């Protein structure tokens, strides 16, 4: 839903009903993210994706039907039996996906603009949707809260409720406005990061050079101190230093290495730059244990040389670090069937 906020608002304000499809549960080797959404507007136009092309084609018809009839229901689809998943089908593995389709308009979801505003402002918001209940009038009802929850299908005594949780996106702060920072900003944006670029030079730190990113003109170490004092540095925050000027990076690293919570800290540069950087930091009183928090040179060693290549290398390292923080509990598959699945005879 986060990726199609503007399209959802467009349909909501059109005073016409569209249809919304949401993946609420998967079972088996179905590589479809729970929470994936597909919007069909009143003219049949499509926004969003359910990841699997064949799944999207099937869901499209049901979503369009929901828009035109107002019907809300769960559909269980076998992705392994579809043409793009012959390997799973031959192995006899079931790849089942539960998709909830519902009409979408200001009448069906009056609270949506408030939800959209929270998502755009990078604030936590969670939407509970009743996807099955013996009383069909309750199906499709929404409840909005700012409490933290996992995105999952919850089976209650007499209802199935899909919980869609929208946490603030992970943040990447790039210090130094140059071509490497521009490439990394674009790459991180594709991964869903909220990107901020900070540089003390107003001629270089411009929104035109970094479309889609927040641009701040300030001394890096001062800006980082401001963020830390405001409680805006978290375990999901990543910092990459794109400048190799000691006058720029050493005061900044001095602040960054003392932060209690930080998801990733990297500094770009050559091996020679790395050696000089570490020497300067040791002279400033940092020991090897603290310096081990710094990834220098930043990025996985994949032979990257150009700005776009280095952006890929750093983005891959960011992803690897973030994945390492995910626990086995967070990744556990759901094994208990929902009430709606039992009702469908599954």
Tab-separated table of C-alpha atoms in Angstrom:
chain	number	residue	atom	x	y	z
A	1	UNK	CA	0.000	0.000	0.000
A	2	UNK	CA	2.852	2.386	0.785
A	3	UNK	CA	3.969	2.362	-2.872
A	4	UNK	CA	0.539	3.300	-4.257
A	5	UNK	CA	-0.548	5.953	-1.744
A	6	UNK	CA	-1.023	8.616	-4.425
A	7	UNK	CA	-3.147	6.291	-6.578
A	8	UNK	CA	-5.268	5.276	-3.613
A	9	UNK	CA	-5.880	8.916	-2.726
A	10	UNK	CA	-6.769	9.660	-6.348
A	11	UNK	CA	-9.430	6.929	-6.336
A	12	UNK	CA	-10.662	7.970	-2.869
A	13	UNK	CA	-11.145	11.593	-3.978
A	14	UNK	CA	-12.770	10.607	-7.286
A	15	UNK	CA	-16.068	9.738	-5.553
A	16	UNK	CA	-16.081	6.485	-7.537
A	17	UNK	CA	-15.389	3.006	-6.219
A	18	UNK	CA	-12.280	1.076	-7.101
A	19	UNK	CA	-11.226	-2.343	-5.893
A	20	UNK	CA	-8.363	-3.335	-3.624
A	21	UNK	CA	-6.707	-6.767	-3.430
A	22	UNK	CA	-4.362	-7.646	-0.568
A	23	UNK	CA	-2.283	-10.776	-0.003
A	24	UNK	CA	-3.192	-11.706	3.564
A	25	UNK	CA	-1.591	-15.142	3.912
A	26	UNK	CA	0.721	-17.539	2.069
A	27	UNK	CA	1.445	-21.214	2.535
A	28	UNK	CA	4.135	-23.384	0.998
A	29	UNK	CA	6.773	-22.088	-1.456
A	30	UNK	CA	4.751	-19.045	-2.499
A	31	UNK	CA	7.206	-16.181	-2.976
A	32	UNK	CA	4.567	-13.480	-2.616
A	33	UNK	CA	5.043	-10.938	0.196
A	34	UNK	CA	2.165	-10.767	2.661
A	35	UNK	CA	0.666	-7.288	2.467
A	36	UNK	CA	1.204	-6.894	-1.299
A	37	UNK	CA	-1.626	-4.833	-2.772
A	38	UNK	CA	-3.258	-4.314	-6.142
A	39	UNK	CA	-5.593	-1.380	-6.851
A	40	UNK	CA	-8.072	-1.352	-9.727
A	41	UNK	CA	-9.792	1.974	-10.367
A	42	UNK	CA	-13.294	2.534	-11.733
A	43	UNK	CA	-11.994	2.494	-15.330
A	44	UNK	CA	-10.057	-0.736	-14.836
A	45	UNK	CA	-6.671	0.916	-14.486
A	46	UNK	CA	-4.160	-0.937	-12.288
A	47	UNK	CA	-1.704	0.256	-9.647
A	48	UNK	CA	0.525	-1.898	-7.473
A	49	UNK	CA	1.410	-5.547	-7.853
A	50	UNK	CA	0.955	-8.921	-6.185
A	51	UNK	CA	4.458	-9.959	-7.313
A	52	UNK	CA	3.408	-13.051	-9.317
A	53	UNK	CA	2.177	-12.101	-12.794
A	54	UNK	CA	-0.343	-14.939	-13.058
A	55	UNK	CA	-1.637	-14.224	-9.567
A	56	UNK	CA	-2.150	-10.614	-10.534
A	57	UNK	CA	-4.176	-11.618	-13.593
A	58	UNK	CA	-6.540	-13.756	-11.524
A	59	UNK	CA	-6.786	-11.198	-8.729
A	60	UNK	CA	-7.491	-8.426	-11.242
A	61	UNK	CA	-10.821	-9.923	-12.281
A	62	UNK	CA	-11.904	-10.502	-8.686
A	63	UNK	CA	-10.820	-7.001	-7.658
A	64	UNK	CA	-12.693	-5.418	-10.553
A	65	UNK	CA	-15.744	-7.453	-9.538
A	66	UNK	CA	-15.401	-6.141	-5.962
A	67	UNK	CA	-15.309	-2.578	-7.286
A	68	UNK	CA	-18.466	-3.085	-9.323
A	69	UNK	CA	-20.509	-5.214	-6.913
A	70	UNK	CA	-19.215	-4.135	-3.492
A	71	UNK	CA	-18.514	-7.757	-2.568
A	72	UNK	CA	-15.784	-8.511	-0.028
A	73	UNK	CA	-14.250	-11.955	0.244
A	74	UNK	CA	-11.113	-14.092	0.528
A	75	UNK	CA	-9.898	-16.079	-2.479
A	76	UNK	CA	-7.481	-18.983	-2.062
A	77	UNK	CA	-5.264	-19.323	-5.117
A	78	UNK	CA	-2.748	-22.048	-5.952
A	79	UNK	CA	0.288	-20.245	-7.333
A	80	UNK	CA	2.162	-23.536	-7.937
A	81	UNK	CA	-0.516	-24.583	-10.395
A	82	UNK	CA	-0.094	-21.436	-12.468
A	83	UNK	CA	2.032	-21.243	-15.556
A	84	UNK	CA	4.962	-19.347	-14.080
A	85	UNK	CA	5.484	-21.901	-11.305
A	86	UNK	CA	5.766	-25.228	-13.133
A	87	UNK	CA	8.718	-26.309	-11.019
A	88	UNK	CA	6.695	-26.178	-7.792
A	89	UNK	CA	3.748	-27.887	-9.490
A	90	UNK	CA	5.902	-30.761	-10.798
A	91	UNK	CA	7.325	-31.318	-7.342
A	92	UNK	CA	3.791	-31.606	-5.967
A	93	UNK	CA	4.278	-28.633	-3.663
A	94	UNK	CA	1.305	-26.431	-2.934
A	95	UNK	CA	1.991	-22.713	-3.015
A	96	UNK	CA	-1.225	-21.229	-1.698
A	97	UNK	CA	-2.018	-17.547	-1.459
A	98	UNK	CA	-5.030	-15.998	0.284
A	99	UNK	CA	-6.090	-12.749	-1.384
A	100	UNK	CA	-8.736	-10.487	0.139
A	101	UNK	CA	-10.653	-8.324	-2.338
A	102	UNK	CA	-12.814	-5.381	-1.321
A	103	UNK	CA	-14.289	-2.226	-2.815
A	104	UNK	CA	-12.282	0.917	-2.131
A	105	UNK	CA	-13.764	4.423	-1.961
A	106	UNK	CA	-14.462	7.223	0.510
A	107	UNK	CA	-17.625	5.351	1.502
A	108	UNK	CA	-15.915	2.001	2.076
A	109	UNK	CA	-12.784	3.376	3.785
A	110	UNK	CA	-13.533	6.885	5.127
A	111	UNK	CA	-10.442	6.854	7.381
A	112	UNK	CA	-7.980	6.320	4.538
A	113	UNK	CA	-6.692	9.918	4.133
A	114	UNK	CA	-5.634	9.886	7.786
A	115	UNK	CA	-3.817	6.587	7.209
A	116	UNK	CA	-2.104	8.010	4.125
A	117	UNK	CA	-1.020	11.132	6.006
A	118	UNK	CA	0.657	9.034	8.714
A	119	UNK	CA	2.497	6.906	6.152
A	120	UNK	CA	3.715	9.938	4.192
A	121	UNK	CA	4.867	11.618	7.425
A	122	UNK	CA	6.910	8.502	8.312
A	123	UNK	CA	4.833	7.786	11.406
A	124	UNK	CA	3.714	4.343	12.521
A	125	UNK	CA	0.157	3.359	11.618
A	126	UNK	CA	-1.610	-0.010	11.668
A	127	UNK	CA	-4.829	-0.948	9.870
A	128	UNK	CA	-6.951	-3.872	11.071
A	129	UNK	CA	-9.351	-5.248	8.436
A	130	UNK	CA	-11.986	-7.912	9.103
A	131	UNK	CA	-11.550	-10.361	6.213
A	132	UNK	CA	-13.933	-13.050	7.450
A	133	UNK	CA	-16.838	-13.130	9.905
A	134	UNK	CA	-20.151	-15.022	10.051
A	135	UNK	CA	-21.841	-11.629	9.900
A	136	UNK	CA	-21.048	-10.507	6.366
A	137	UNK	CA	-21.826	-6.888	7.256
A	138	UNK	CA	-18.672	-6.853	9.386
A	139	UNK	CA	-16.379	-8.058	6.601
A	140	UNK	CA	-14.304	-5.163	5.285
A	141	UNK	CA	-14.587	-3.073	8.441
A	142	UNK	CA	-11.372	-1.189	9.302
A	143	UNK	CA	-9.799	-0.066	12.552
A	144	UNK	CA	-6.811	2.302	12.570
A	145	UNK	CA	-4.261	2.577	15.394
A	146	UNK	CA	-0.703	3.786	15.940
A	147	UNK	CA	0.267	0.725	17.985
A	148	UNK	CA	3.087	-1.557	16.849
A	149	UNK	CA	2.012	-4.890	15.353
A	150	UNK	CA	3.324	-7.464	12.931
A	151	UNK	CA	1.802	-7.621	9.457
A	152	UNK	CA	-0.120	-10.897	9.544
A	153	UNK	CA	-3.489	-12.632	9.447
A	154	UNK	CA	-4.862	-13.094	12.964
A	155	UNK	CA	-7.443	-15.805	13.592
A	156	UNK	CA	-9.831	-14.913	16.435
A	157	UNK	CA	-12.692	-16.893	17.909
A	158	UNK	CA	-15.249	-15.645	15.388
A	159	UNK	CA	-13.256	-13.566	12.904
A	160	UNK	CA	-10.180	-13.423	10.750
A	161	UNK	CA	-8.488	-10.026	10.903
A	162	UNK	CA	-5.673	-8.923	8.641
A	163	UNK	CA	-3.198	-6.598	10.348
A	164	UNK	CA	-1.307	-4.287	7.990
A	165	UNK	CA	1.408	-2.488	9.925
A	166	UNK	CA	3.258	0.441	8.380
A	167	UNK	CA	6.363	1.254	10.375
A	168	UNK	CA	8.471	4.299	9.552
A	169	UNK	CA	10.794	3.304	6.707
A	170	UNK	CA	14.466	2.721	7.503
A	171	UNK	CA	16.476	5.906	7.141
A	172	UNK	CA	19.715	6.427	5.260
A	173	UNK	CA	21.657	9.620	5.901
A	174	UNK	CA	24.344	10.325	3.309
A	175	UNK	CA	26.946	12.919	4.262
A	176	UNK	CA	28.591	14.552	1.272
A	177	UNK	CA	26.911	15.739	-1.924
A	178	UNK	CA	28.629	14.252	-4.956
A	179	UNK	CA	27.971	11.788	-7.788
A	180	UNK	CA	28.509	8.789	-5.511
A	181	UNK	CA	25.940	10.138	-3.068
A	182	UNK	CA	23.481	10.727	-5.929
A	183	UNK	CA	23.799	7.140	-7.158
A	184	UNK	CA	23.442	5.737	-3.639
A	185	UNK	CA	20.443	7.968	-2.942
A	186	UNK	CA	18.653	6.589	-5.987
A	187	UNK	CA	19.544	2.971	-5.174
A	188	UNK	CA	18.455	3.289	-1.542
A	189	UNK	CA	15.189	4.874	-2.610
A	190	UNK	CA	14.421	1.747	-4.656
A	191	UNK	CA	14.926	-0.309	-1.480
A	192	UNK	CA	12.395	1.785	0.423
A	193	UNK	CA	14.783	3.906	2.470
A	194	UNK	CA	13.931	7.425	3.537
A	195	UNK	CA	17.032	9.183	2.246
A	196	UNK	CA	18.575	12.380	3.593
A	197	UNK	CA	21.629	14.027	2.022
A	198	UNK	CA	23.594	16.496	4.131
A	199	UNK	CA	26.412	18.785	3.029
A	200	UNK	CA	27.614	22.177	4.220
A	201	UNK	CA	27.933	23.475	0.646
A	202	UNK	CA	24.642	24.923	-0.664
A	203	UNK	CA	25.869	24.874	-4.260
A	204	UNK	CA	26.192	21.074	-4.134
A	205	UNK	CA	23.376	20.102	-1.766
A	206	UNK	CA	20.393	20.764	-4.021
A	207	UNK	CA	17.070	18.985	-4.488
A	208	UNK	CA	17.708	18.916	-8.258
A	209	UNK	CA	20.786	16.748	-7.757
A	210	UNK	CA	19.025	14.436	-5.305
A	211	UNK	CA	15.412	13.965	-6.447
A	212	UNK	CA	13.294	12.098	-3.938
A	213	UNK	CA	15.684	12.758	-1.045
A	214	UNK	CA	15.568	15.262	1.777
A	215	UNK	CA	18.434	17.702	1.340
A	216	UNK	CA	19.972	19.475	4.340
A	217	UNK	CA	22.589	22.228	4.195
A	218	UNK	CA	24.528	22.076	7.449
A	219	UNK	CA	27.833	20.944	8.859
A	220	UNK	CA	27.533	17.134	9.036
A	221	UNK	CA	28.721	16.648	12.618
A	222	UNK	CA	26.396	19.430	13.803
A	223	UNK	CA	23.401	17.982	11.933
A	224	UNK	CA	24.094	14.497	13.309
A	225	UNK	CA	24.310	15.885	16.837
A	226	UNK	CA	20.943	17.603	16.280
A	227	UNK	CA	19.318	14.370	15.116
A	228	UNK	CA	20.771	12.428	18.036
A	229	UNK	CA	19.588	14.991	20.574
A	230	UNK	CA	16.086	14.812	19.060
A	231	UNK	CA	16.022	11.021	19.415
A	232	UNK	CA	15.931	10.461	15.648
A	233	UNK	CA	18.768	7.942	15.448
A	234	UNK	CA	17.623	4.323	15.773
A	235	UNK	CA	18.777	0.795	15.044
A	236	UNK	CA	17.157	1.148	11.631
A	237	UNK	CA	19.229	4.254	10.810
A	238	UNK	CA	22.118	3.912	8.380
A	239	UNK	CA	24.860	6.472	7.803
A	240	UNK	CA	27.176	6.583	4.802
A	241	UNK	CA	29.949	9.152	4.461
A	242	UNK	CA	30.551	9.915	0.794
A	243	UNK	CA	33.237	12.578	1.309
A	244	UNK	CA	36.863	11.679	1.928
A	245	UNK	CA	37.969	15.079	3.222
A	246	UNK	CA	39.417	14.602	6.746
A	247	UNK	CA	38.145	18.034	7.811
A	248	UNK	CA	34.680	16.857	6.850
A	249	UNK	CA	34.630	13.212	7.916
A	250	UNK	CA	36.705	12.998	11.107
A	251	UNK	CA	34.487	15.340	13.198
A	252	UNK	CA	31.468	13.495	11.786
A	253	UNK	CA	32.862	10.036	12.566
A	254	UNK	CA	33.807	11.239	16.039
A	255	UNK	CA	30.114	11.883	16.682
A	256	UNK	CA	28.835	8.796	14.831
A	257	UNK	CA	31.088	6.309	16.604
A	258	UNK	CA	29.733	7.464	19.974
A	259	UNK	CA	26.076	6.944	19.074
A	260	UNK	CA	24.526	4.195	21.229
A	261	UNK	CA	22.141	2.970	18.514
A	262	UNK	CA	22.964	2.847	14.836
A	263	UNK	CA	22.130	0.187	12.277
A	264	UNK	CA	24.973	0.821	9.847
A	265	UNK	CA	27.960	3.145	9.625
A	266	UNK	CA	30.020	3.181	6.444
A	267	UNK	CA	32.599	5.456	4.868
A	268	UNK	CA	33.513	5.420	1.197
A	269	UNK	CA	37.060	5.613	-0.085
A	270	UNK	CA	40.132	3.703	-1.182
A	271	UNK	CA	42.252	1.409	0.971
A	272	UNK	CA	44.760	4.252	1.350
A	273	UNK	CA	41.963	6.548	2.535
A	274	UNK	CA	40.823	3.840	4.931
A	275	UNK	CA	44.304	3.543	6.460
A	276	UNK	CA	44.571	7.315	6.952
A	277	UNK	CA	41.039	7.448	8.375
A	278	UNK	CA	41.693	4.732	10.951
A	279	UNK	CA	44.991	6.346	11.961
A	280	UNK	CA	43.282	9.690	12.530
A	281	UNK	CA	40.493	8.090	14.568
A	282	UNK	CA	42.926	6.128	16.727
A	283	UNK	CA	44.777	9.374	17.395
A	284	UNK	CA	41.442	10.759	18.542
A	285	UNK	CA	41.170	8.060	21.207
A	286	UNK	CA	39.036	5.362	19.550
A	287	UNK	CA	40.013	1.766	20.249
A	288	UNK	CA	39.789	-1.218	17.891
A	289	UNK	CA	36.498	-2.436	19.374
A	290	UNK	CA	34.790	0.868	18.621
A	291	UNK	CA	36.404	1.187	15.196
A	292	UNK	CA	35.048	-2.251	14.302
A	293	UNK	CA	31.607	-0.627	14.053
A	294	UNK	CA	32.816	1.339	11.036
A	295	UNK	CA	32.557	-0.354	7.628
A	296	UNK	CA	35.407	1.148	5.675
A	297	UNK	CA	35.637	1.109	2.723
A	298	UNK	CA	31.841	0.846	2.641
A	299	UNK	CA	30.169	-1.799	0.496
A	300	UNK	CA	30.593	-5.467	-0.323
A	301	UNK	CA	33.783	-6.294	-2.201
A	302	UNK	CA	32.320	-7.009	-5.648
A	303	UNK	CA	34.896	-5.117	-7.682
A	304	UNK	CA	32.803	-1.945	-7.902
A	305	UNK	CA	34.488	1.107	-9.364
A	306	UNK	CA	31.923	3.516	-10.798
A	307	UNK	CA	29.368	5.475	-8.790
A	308	UNK	CA	26.431	3.213	-9.799
A	309	UNK	CA	28.492	0.086	-9.053
A	310	UNK	CA	29.517	1.372	-5.632
A	311	UNK	CA	25.897	2.257	-4.913
A	312	UNK	CA	24.926	-1.363	-5.603
A	313	UNK	CA	27.779	-2.644	-3.394
A	314	UNK	CA	26.776	-0.421	-0.477
A	315	UNK	CA	23.069	-1.152	-0.911
A	316	UNK	CA	23.860	-4.882	-0.846
A	317	UNK	CA	25.810	-4.436	2.387
A	318	UNK	CA	22.950	-2.419	3.903
A	319	UNK	CA	20.561	-5.228	3.020
A	320	UNK	CA	22.896	-7.885	4.421
A	321	UNK	CA	23.238	-6.013	7.721
A	322	UNK	CA	19.489	-5.403	7.976
A	323	UNK	CA	18.744	-9.066	7.231
A	324	UNK	CA	21.182	-10.177	9.918
A	325	UNK	CA	19.108	-8.211	12.447
A	326	UNK	CA	15.963	-10.195	11.559
A	327	UNK	CA	15.288	-12.996	14.040
A	328	UNK	CA	14.047	-16.470	13.246
A	329	UNK	CA	10.833	-15.595	15.089
A	330	UNK	CA	10.161	-12.742	12.693
A	331	UNK	CA	10.531	-15.133	9.748
A	332	UNK	CA	8.498	-18.035	11.078
A	333	UNK	CA	5.773	-19.330	8.711
A	334	UNK	CA	2.179	-19.492	9.842
A	335	UNK	CA	1.062	-23.085	10.327
A	336	UNK	CA	-2.356	-22.708	11.981
A	337	UNK	CA	-5.162	-22.393	9.429
A	338	UNK	CA	-7.396	-19.350	9.678
A	339	UNK	CA	-11.125	-19.524	10.244
A	340	UNK	CA	-11.667	-18.333	6.690
A	341	UNK	CA	-9.478	-21.159	5.378
A	342	UNK	CA	-11.469	-23.704	7.372
A	343	UNK	CA	-14.687	-22.196	6.077
A	344	UNK	CA	-13.446	-22.628	2.510
A	345	UNK	CA	-12.737	-26.285	3.297
A	346	UNK	CA	-8.972	-25.863	3.111
